[in-house]
Every structure is written in C-alpha cells, then in structure tokens.
Amino acid sequence: MAVLVTGGTGFIGSHTVVELIEDGREVVILDNLCNSKECVLDRIEKITGKRPAFRKVDLLDLEGVRAVFREFPQIDSVIHFAGLKAVGESVAKPMLYYHNNITGTLNLCHAMEEAGVKRIVFSSSATVYGKPDSVPIREDFPLRTTNPYGETKLMIERILSDITVAYPDWSVSVLRYFNPIGAHVSGHIGEDPKGIPNNLLPYITKVAGGKLPCLSVYGNDYNTHDGTGVRDYIHVVDLAKAHLCALDRAAKVKGIEHFNIGTGNGYSVLDIVAAYEKATGIKINYKIVDRRPGDIDECYADPAKAKELLGWEAQYGIERMCEDSARWQKQNPDGYGE
C-alpha cells in the first residue's frame, strides 16, 4: 500500500513525506514543481535513506494524473497539498486560483474514484473562518472567507463533503492549518519562498541573514497585548505528523471530518521576533508600517477535537520553531538554490 502526496516537494509536503517514510510507509509524490524544486527529493533521501517515487505531473492534466494511479496500483490513500497559496496573488489573479485549485482537485477526485481510491486528507486553512467572532476558534464556527485563496479552500471542502454524500464509502479528513513555521531539525529541508516572503518567519530569517534590510510590522494598534497581530504558529513537523494521524483515522471512519491543526496558543509578531532573537542572538531590525487590508487582531485554534479524535497535539513551542528555522537559514542561505 502507498500514499500519493500531491505537492510533496513543497514546504509542508516535504516534511510530511519524511514523516511518512520514517513511519515505514511507501510514498509516491506528484508535483508540477511550480513552487518547489526537484532537489528536495535529494534532501528527503538524505534524511530518511529512501527516495520516494516522483512524477512531475500537473493536476490540471487529468490524463497525467490517471496515468500515475495506473502506474502505481498500490496507492490506497491521498494527501492533497498541491495548490496555489498566496493570498495577495489570489486577489490579483482570482481566475488563476479558482481554475488551478478547484479544477485540479476535481481531476484528482475523478482519478481517485476511477482507481478505487477512497481515502484523502485535504490541506485546508484557517482562512475558511475569515474574521472570527471570538477566539479560540472551533471547527463549528461560521465559515466565511475574505479572499479568493481562502474561498478555493472552502469550495474544495464543500466539494469533498458532497462527494462523501454521493459516495458514502469515501473517507475525507480536512485539516485546517493555522500558521506553519520551522524546519526539519537536520536543516536539510525548510521553507524556501520565491522572492520576498509573504510569511513572517521566512521574512525574519531573511533579515537575520542580511538578505533583507528590515522587517515590516504591519500595524501596532491591534487589540492585543503588544498591539501587533496575534496568530497560532505551529511547527511544520508537528503539522506533518497530524497527517499521519488523519490517515489512520480515515482508514477507520467513513464520511468527512474537519480538524483544526494548531497549538491553541496565540503569539504576536513581536513575540516571534523576540523568540527568534533569543534563539539566535541576532538582533532583528523592524519598523512599524500601516496595517494591511483585511488583517485581523488575533486568530488561534481550539485544537481539542484533533487531540480527542486523532490523538494528536503539538509538541514544539515557538523557541524550537525559531531555532529550527534559523538552522535551516544558516545552512541554506540561498534556500535550495537555482
């Protein structure tokens, strides 16, 4: 039996593949490499001693996806990461995001049904909650998005829900991520964003490494303990391990279930800056700039459902997240390179 991992060379995907291999599972990666590099496979092999099967296929290529299932008939489950993921870009290019993320997922589900594969773990996002009325956020909170990226995640959740109604033998686990950061302890794999990072910690590591002059902190007048936005940051390895728990759960439970994957703790932008400085001894230059449209005061998870039903909870705190991110940056100042 094998697990097909779409987007398996990306940040979260690569860490999950490592955990799958180290758990003794066979892995097949499908990725179009639009936001990742094939050399990640070398890094995965360096960590685990095993090289996963890899096929460069775009989910928009239905025949190509079908061919992967034919080539690897041992695939019995899917972890679906592949998709475009930049909020700002989704606002500028909504048609691209709707076509890529939703059509790609529909093609994947068509190919799964034809191959008799009925278990999938879907990479969703806390963006489906929009601006919550209160925190911590539970899975039964209202769903309302504020950008096309989040809307694609919510629409895919609805598609998968409808599939389980039409095909009651399907098992779907939807994982709503909060803010993954960190890197593998080896320093061999980590987050390698193209251009100027959209996310906080990669931006901090670029400033620490001299690649960027200063961190822009968007607003210091939020209703939080220090005025900067509060989010639930989770170590990417903790997040990766949640997928293994979700796969095991999907093997036993039919229908669809939704889980928040976060620590349950809220940390501000300046909390993360301070933790990074403590972990590395490097002073991070920052400046306060105007708020970004749509940013909210605070957003963090109630992860109780994941603990109860998946037997999963986060193990690492922000100090460890910062230490591992710093190690990745120090060992790979240019990311994965050209």
Coordinates of C-alpha atoms in Angstrom, one line a residue:
M1 CA 0.0 0.0 0.0
A2 CA 1.2 3.5 -0.8
V3 CA 0.3 7.1 -0.1
L4 CA 0.1 9.6 -3.0
V5 CA 1.2 13.0 -1.9
T6 CA 0.3 15.9 -4.2
G7 CA 2.6 18.9 -3.8
G8 CA 5.0 16.6 -1.9
T9 CA 8.1 18.7 -2.7
G10 CA 6.7 21.8 -1.1
F11 CA 7.3 23.1 2.4
I12 CA 4.6 21.2 4.3
G13 CA 4.6 18.3 1.7
S14 CA 8.3 17.5 2.0
H15 CA 8.1 17.4 5.8
T16 CA 5.1 15.1 5.7
V17 CA 6.8 12.8 3.2
V18 CA 9.8 12.5 5.6
E19 CA 7.4 11.5 8.4
L20 CA 5.6 9.0 6.2
I21 CA 8.8 7.3 5.1
E22 CA 10.1 7.2 8.7
D23 CA 6.9 5.6 9.7
G24 CA 7.5 2.8 7.1
R25 CA 5.0 3.9 4.5
E26 CA 5.6 3.9 0.8
V27 CA 5.2 7.3 -0.8
V28 CA 4.5 8.5 -4.4
I29 CA 4.9 12.2 -4.9
L30 CA 3.0 14.1 -7.7
D31 CA 4.1 17.7 -8.1
N32 CA 4.4 20.2 -11.0
L33 CA 7.3 22.0 -9.3
C34 CA 5.7 25.4 -9.9
N35 CA 6.6 26.5 -6.3
S36 CA 9.3 23.9 -5.4
K37 CA 12.4 22.2 -6.6
E38 CA 13.2 18.6 -7.6
C39 CA 16.4 18.7 -5.5
V40 CA 14.1 18.4 -2.4
L41 CA 14.0 14.7 -3.3
D42 CA 17.7 14.5 -2.6
R43 CA 17.2 16.1 0.8
I44 CA 14.4 13.8 1.7
E45 CA 16.6 10.8 0.8
K46 CA 19.5 12.3 2.8
I47 CA 17.2 12.5 5.9
T48 CA 15.4 9.1 5.5
G49 CA 17.8 6.9 3.5
K50 CA 15.0 6.3 1.0
R51 CA 14.0 8.2 -2.2
P52 CA 10.2 8.5 -2.8
A53 CA 8.8 7.8 -6.2
F54 CA 8.3 11.1 -8.0
R55 CA 6.3 12.1 -11.1
K56 CA 6.3 15.6 -12.5
V57 CA 2.6 16.0 -13.2
D58 CA 0.2 18.9 -13.1
L59 CA -3.2 18.2 -11.5
L60 CA -4.8 20.1 -14.4
D61 CA -3.6 17.3 -16.7
L62 CA -6.3 14.7 -16.0
E63 CA -4.7 12.1 -18.2
G64 CA -1.4 12.5 -16.5
V65 CA -3.0 12.1 -13.1
R66 CA -4.8 9.0 -14.2
A67 CA -1.5 7.6 -15.5
V68 CA 0.1 7.9 -12.1
F69 CA -2.7 5.8 -10.5
R70 CA -2.3 3.2 -13.2
E71 CA 1.5 3.1 -12.8
F72 CA 1.2 2.7 -9.0
P73 CA -1.9 0.5 -8.4
Q74 CA -0.7 0.1 -4.7
I75 CA -1.9 3.7 -3.9
D76 CA -4.7 3.4 -1.4
S77 CA -4.8 6.9 0.0
V78 CA -4.0 10.5 -0.9
I79 CA -2.7 13.5 1.0
H80 CA -3.6 16.6 -1.1
F81 CA -1.3 19.6 -0.7
A82 CA -1.0 20.8 -4.3
G83 CA -2.4 24.3 -5.0
L84 CA -1.5 27.9 -5.3
K85 CA -1.3 29.6 -1.9
A86 CA -0.5 33.3 -1.9
V87 CA -3.4 35.4 -0.6
G88 CA -2.3 38.6 -2.3
E89 CA -1.8 36.9 -5.6
S90 CA -5.2 35.3 -5.4
V91 CA -6.8 38.8 -5.1
A92 CA -4.9 39.9 -8.2
K93 CA -5.4 36.7 -10.2
P94 CA -8.7 35.1 -9.0
M95 CA -9.4 33.2 -12.1
L96 CA -6.0 31.5 -12.0
Y97 CA -6.6 30.4 -8.4
Y98 CA -10.1 29.1 -9.0
H99 CA -9.1 27.2 -12.0
N100 CA -5.9 25.8 -10.6
N101 CA -7.0 24.8 -7.1
I102 CA -10.6 23.7 -7.8
T103 CA -10.2 22.1 -11.3
G104 CA -7.0 20.4 -10.1
T105 CA -8.8 18.9 -7.1
L106 CA -11.8 17.8 -9.2
N107 CA -9.3 16.0 -11.6
L108 CA -7.7 14.3 -8.6
C109 CA -11.0 13.1 -7.3
H110 CA -12.1 11.8 -10.7
A111 CA -8.8 9.8 -11.0
M112 CA -9.2 8.5 -7.4
E113 CA -12.7 7.3 -8.0
E114 CA -11.7 5.6 -11.2
A115 CA -8.8 3.9 -9.4
G116 CA -11.0 2.8 -6.4
V117 CA -9.0 5.1 -4.0
K118 CA -11.4 6.4 -1.4
R119 CA -9.3 8.0 1.3
I120 CA -8.0 11.6 1.2
V121 CA -6.5 14.0 3.7
F122 CA -7.0 17.6 2.4
S123 CA -4.8 20.5 3.2
S124 CA -7.2 23.3 4.1
S125 CA -6.6 26.5 6.0
A126 CA -7.8 28.6 9.0
T127 CA -8.6 31.3 6.3
V128 CA -12.0 29.5 5.9
Y129 CA -13.1 31.1 9.2
G130 CA -12.5 34.7 7.9
K131 CA -12.7 37.1 10.8
P132 CA -13.8 35.0 13.7
D133 CA -16.3 36.4 16.3
S134 CA -14.1 35.1 19.1
V135 CA -11.1 33.0 19.9
P136 CA -10.0 30.3 20.2
I137 CA -11.6 29.0 17.0
R138 CA -13.6 25.8 17.0
E139 CA -14.4 23.7 14.0
D140 CA -18.2 24.5 14.3
F141 CA -17.6 28.3 13.9
P142 CA -19.2 30.0 10.9
L143 CA -17.2 29.7 7.6
R144 CA -16.6 32.9 5.7
T145 CA -13.6 33.8 3.6
T146 CA -12.1 37.2 2.8
N147 CA -10.0 36.4 -0.3
P148 CA -10.1 34.0 -3.4
Y149 CA -7.4 31.7 -1.9
G150 CA -9.5 31.1 1.2
E151 CA -12.6 30.7 -1.0
T152 CA -10.9 27.9 -3.0
K153 CA -10.2 26.1 0.2
L154 CA -13.8 26.4 1.4
M155 CA -15.2 25.4 -2.0
I156 CA -12.9 22.3 -2.1
E157 CA -14.2 21.4 1.4
R158 CA -17.7 21.6 0.1
I159 CA -16.9 19.5 -2.9
L160 CA -15.3 16.8 -0.7
S161 CA -18.4 16.9 1.6
D162 CA -20.7 16.4 -1.4
I163 CA -18.6 13.5 -2.6
T164 CA -19.0 11.7 0.7
V165 CA -22.8 12.1 0.4
A166 CA -22.7 10.7 -3.1
Y167 CA -20.1 8.0 -2.3
P168 CA -20.6 7.0 1.4
D169 CA -17.6 4.7 1.2
W170 CA -15.2 7.7 0.9
S171 CA -13.2 8.8 3.9
V172 CA -12.2 12.5 3.9
S173 CA -10.2 14.3 6.6
V174 CA -10.0 18.0 6.3
L175 CA -7.1 19.6 8.2
R176 CA -7.4 23.4 8.7
Y177 CA -3.9 24.7 9.3
F178 CA -3.1 27.8 11.3
N179 CA 0.4 29.2 10.7
P180 CA 3.1 26.6 10.0
I181 CA 6.7 27.7 10.6
G182 CA 10.0 26.0 11.5
A183 CA 12.0 23.4 9.6
H184 CA 13.3 19.9 9.9
V185 CA 15.9 19.6 12.7
S186 CA 18.5 18.4 10.3
G187 CA 18.4 21.7 8.4
H188 CA 18.1 19.8 5.1
I189 CA 14.5 20.9 4.3
G190 CA 12.7 24.1 5.1
E191 CA 10.6 26.9 3.7
D192 CA 12.1 28.4 0.5
P193 CA 9.7 31.1 -0.7
K194 CA 10.2 32.7 -4.1
G195 CA 11.1 36.5 -4.0
I196 CA 10.2 38.5 -0.9
P197 CA 8.5 36.2 1.6
N198 CA 4.8 36.6 2.4
N199 CA 5.0 34.8 5.7
L200 CA 6.5 36.2 8.9
L201 CA 9.3 33.8 9.9
P202 CA 10.9 33.4 6.4
Y203 CA 10.9 37.2 6.3
I204 CA 12.6 37.3 9.7
T205 CA 15.3 34.8 8.7
K206 CA 16.0 36.8 5.5
V207 CA 16.5 39.9 7.7
A208 CA 18.7 37.9 10.1
G209 CA 20.8 36.6 7.1
G210 CA 21.3 40.0 5.6
K211 CA 19.1 39.3 2.6
L212 CA 16.6 41.9 3.5
P213 CA 17.3 45.1 5.4
C214 CA 14.3 45.3 7.8
L215 CA 11.1 43.5 8.9
S216 CA 7.9 45.5 8.2
V217 CA 5.5 45.0 11.1
Y218 CA 2.0 45.8 9.7
G219 CA 0.3 47.8 12.5
N220 CA 0.8 48.1 16.2
D221 CA -2.6 49.3 17.2
Y222 CA -4.5 45.9 17.3
N223 CA -6.4 44.9 20.4
T224 CA -3.7 42.6 21.6
H225 CA -1.1 42.5 24.4
D226 CA 1.5 44.5 22.5
G227 CA -0.6 46.0 19.7
T228 CA 0.7 43.6 16.9
G229 CA -1.3 40.8 15.3
V230 CA -1.6 37.5 17.2
R231 CA -1.6 34.2 15.3
D232 CA -1.3 30.5 16.1
Y233 CA 2.2 29.4 14.9
I234 CA 2.8 25.6 14.6
H235 CA 6.0 23.7 13.9
V236 CA 5.8 22.2 10.5
V237 CA 7.0 18.8 11.8
D238 CA 4.0 18.8 14.3
L239 CA 1.8 19.7 11.4
A240 CA 3.3 16.9 9.2
K241 CA 2.6 14.3 12.0
A242 CA -1.0 15.3 12.1
H243 CA -1.4 14.0 8.6
L244 CA -0.3 10.5 9.6
C245 CA -2.9 10.6 12.4
A246 CA -5.5 11.7 9.9
L247 CA -4.6 8.9 7.5
D248 CA -5.0 6.3 10.3
R249 CA -8.4 7.9 11.3
A250 CA -9.6 7.8 7.7
A251 CA -8.8 4.1 7.5
K252 CA -11.4 3.5 10.2
V253 CA -14.1 6.2 9.7
K254 CA -16.2 6.9 6.6
G255 CA -17.6 10.3 5.6
I256 CA -15.9 13.7 6.2
E257 CA -14.4 15.2 9.4
H258 CA -12.8 18.6 9.9
F259 CA -9.9 19.3 12.3
N260 CA -8.1 22.5 13.5
I261 CA -4.3 21.9 13.4
G262 CA -2.7 24.5 15.7
T263 CA -1.2 24.8 19.1
G264 CA -4.0 26.6 20.8
N265 CA -1.6 29.4 21.7
G266 CA -1.6 32.9 20.2
Y267 CA 1.7 34.7 19.7
S268 CA 2.2 38.2 18.4
V269 CA 4.5 39.4 15.7
L270 CA 6.8 40.9 18.3
D271 CA 6.7 37.7 20.4
I272 CA 8.1 35.8 17.4
V273 CA 10.7 38.5 16.8
A274 CA 11.8 38.2 20.5
A275 CA 11.8 34.4 20.4
Y276 CA 14.0 34.5 17.2
E277 CA 16.4 36.9 18.8
K278 CA 16.6 34.7 21.9
A279 CA 17.2 31.5 19.9
T280 CA 19.9 33.0 17.7
G281 CA 21.4 36.0 19.4
I282 CA 20.7 38.0 16.3
K283 CA 19.0 41.4 16.6
I284 CA 16.1 41.8 14.1
N285 CA 15.6 45.3 12.7
Y286 CA 12.0 46.1 12.3
K287 CA 9.8 49.1 11.6
I288 CA 6.1 49.7 12.2
V289 CA 4.1 50.3 9.0
D290 CA 0.4 50.7 8.1
R291 CA -1.9 47.8 8.6
R292 CA -2.7 45.6 5.6
P293 CA -6.4 45.5 4.5
G294 CA -8.2 42.5 5.9
D295 CA -5.7 41.7 8.7
I296 CA -7.4 40.8 12.0
D297 CA -6.4 41.3 15.6
E298 CA -6.0 37.6 16.6
C299 CA -6.5 34.1 15.3
Y300 CA -5.7 30.9 17.2
A301 CA -7.1 27.5 17.3
D302 CA -9.0 25.3 19.7
P303 CA -7.3 22.0 18.9
A304 CA -9.3 19.9 21.3
K305 CA -11.1 17.9 18.6
A306 CA -7.8 16.8 17.0
K307 CA -6.5 15.7 20.4
E308 CA -9.6 13.7 21.1
L309 CA -10.3 12.0 17.8
L310 CA -6.8 12.0 16.1
G311 CA -4.8 11.5 19.2
W312 CA -2.6 14.4 18.0
E313 CA -1.3 17.5 19.7
A314 CA 1.5 19.9 19.0
Q315 CA 4.8 19.2 20.8
Y316 CA 7.0 22.2 19.9
G317 CA 7.0 25.8 21.2
I318 CA 8.0 28.9 19.4
E319 CA 11.6 28.7 20.7
R320 CA 12.1 25.4 18.9
M321 CA 10.3 26.7 15.8
C322 CA 12.7 29.7 15.7
E323 CA 15.8 27.5 16.4
D324 CA 15.0 25.2 13.6
S325 CA 14.2 28.0 11.1
A326 CA 17.5 29.7 12.0
R327 CA 19.4 26.5 11.4
W328 CA 17.7 26.0 8.0
Q329 CA 18.6 29.6 7.0
K330 CA 22.2 29.3 8.2
Q331 CA 22.8 26.0 6.3
N332 CA 20.9 27.2 3.2
P333 CA 21.3 31.0 2.9
D334 CA 20.0 30.8 -0.7
G335 CA 17.3 28.2 0.1
Y336 CA 17.5 25.3 -2.4
G337 CA 19.4 27.4 -4.8
E338 CA 18.7 27.7 -8.5

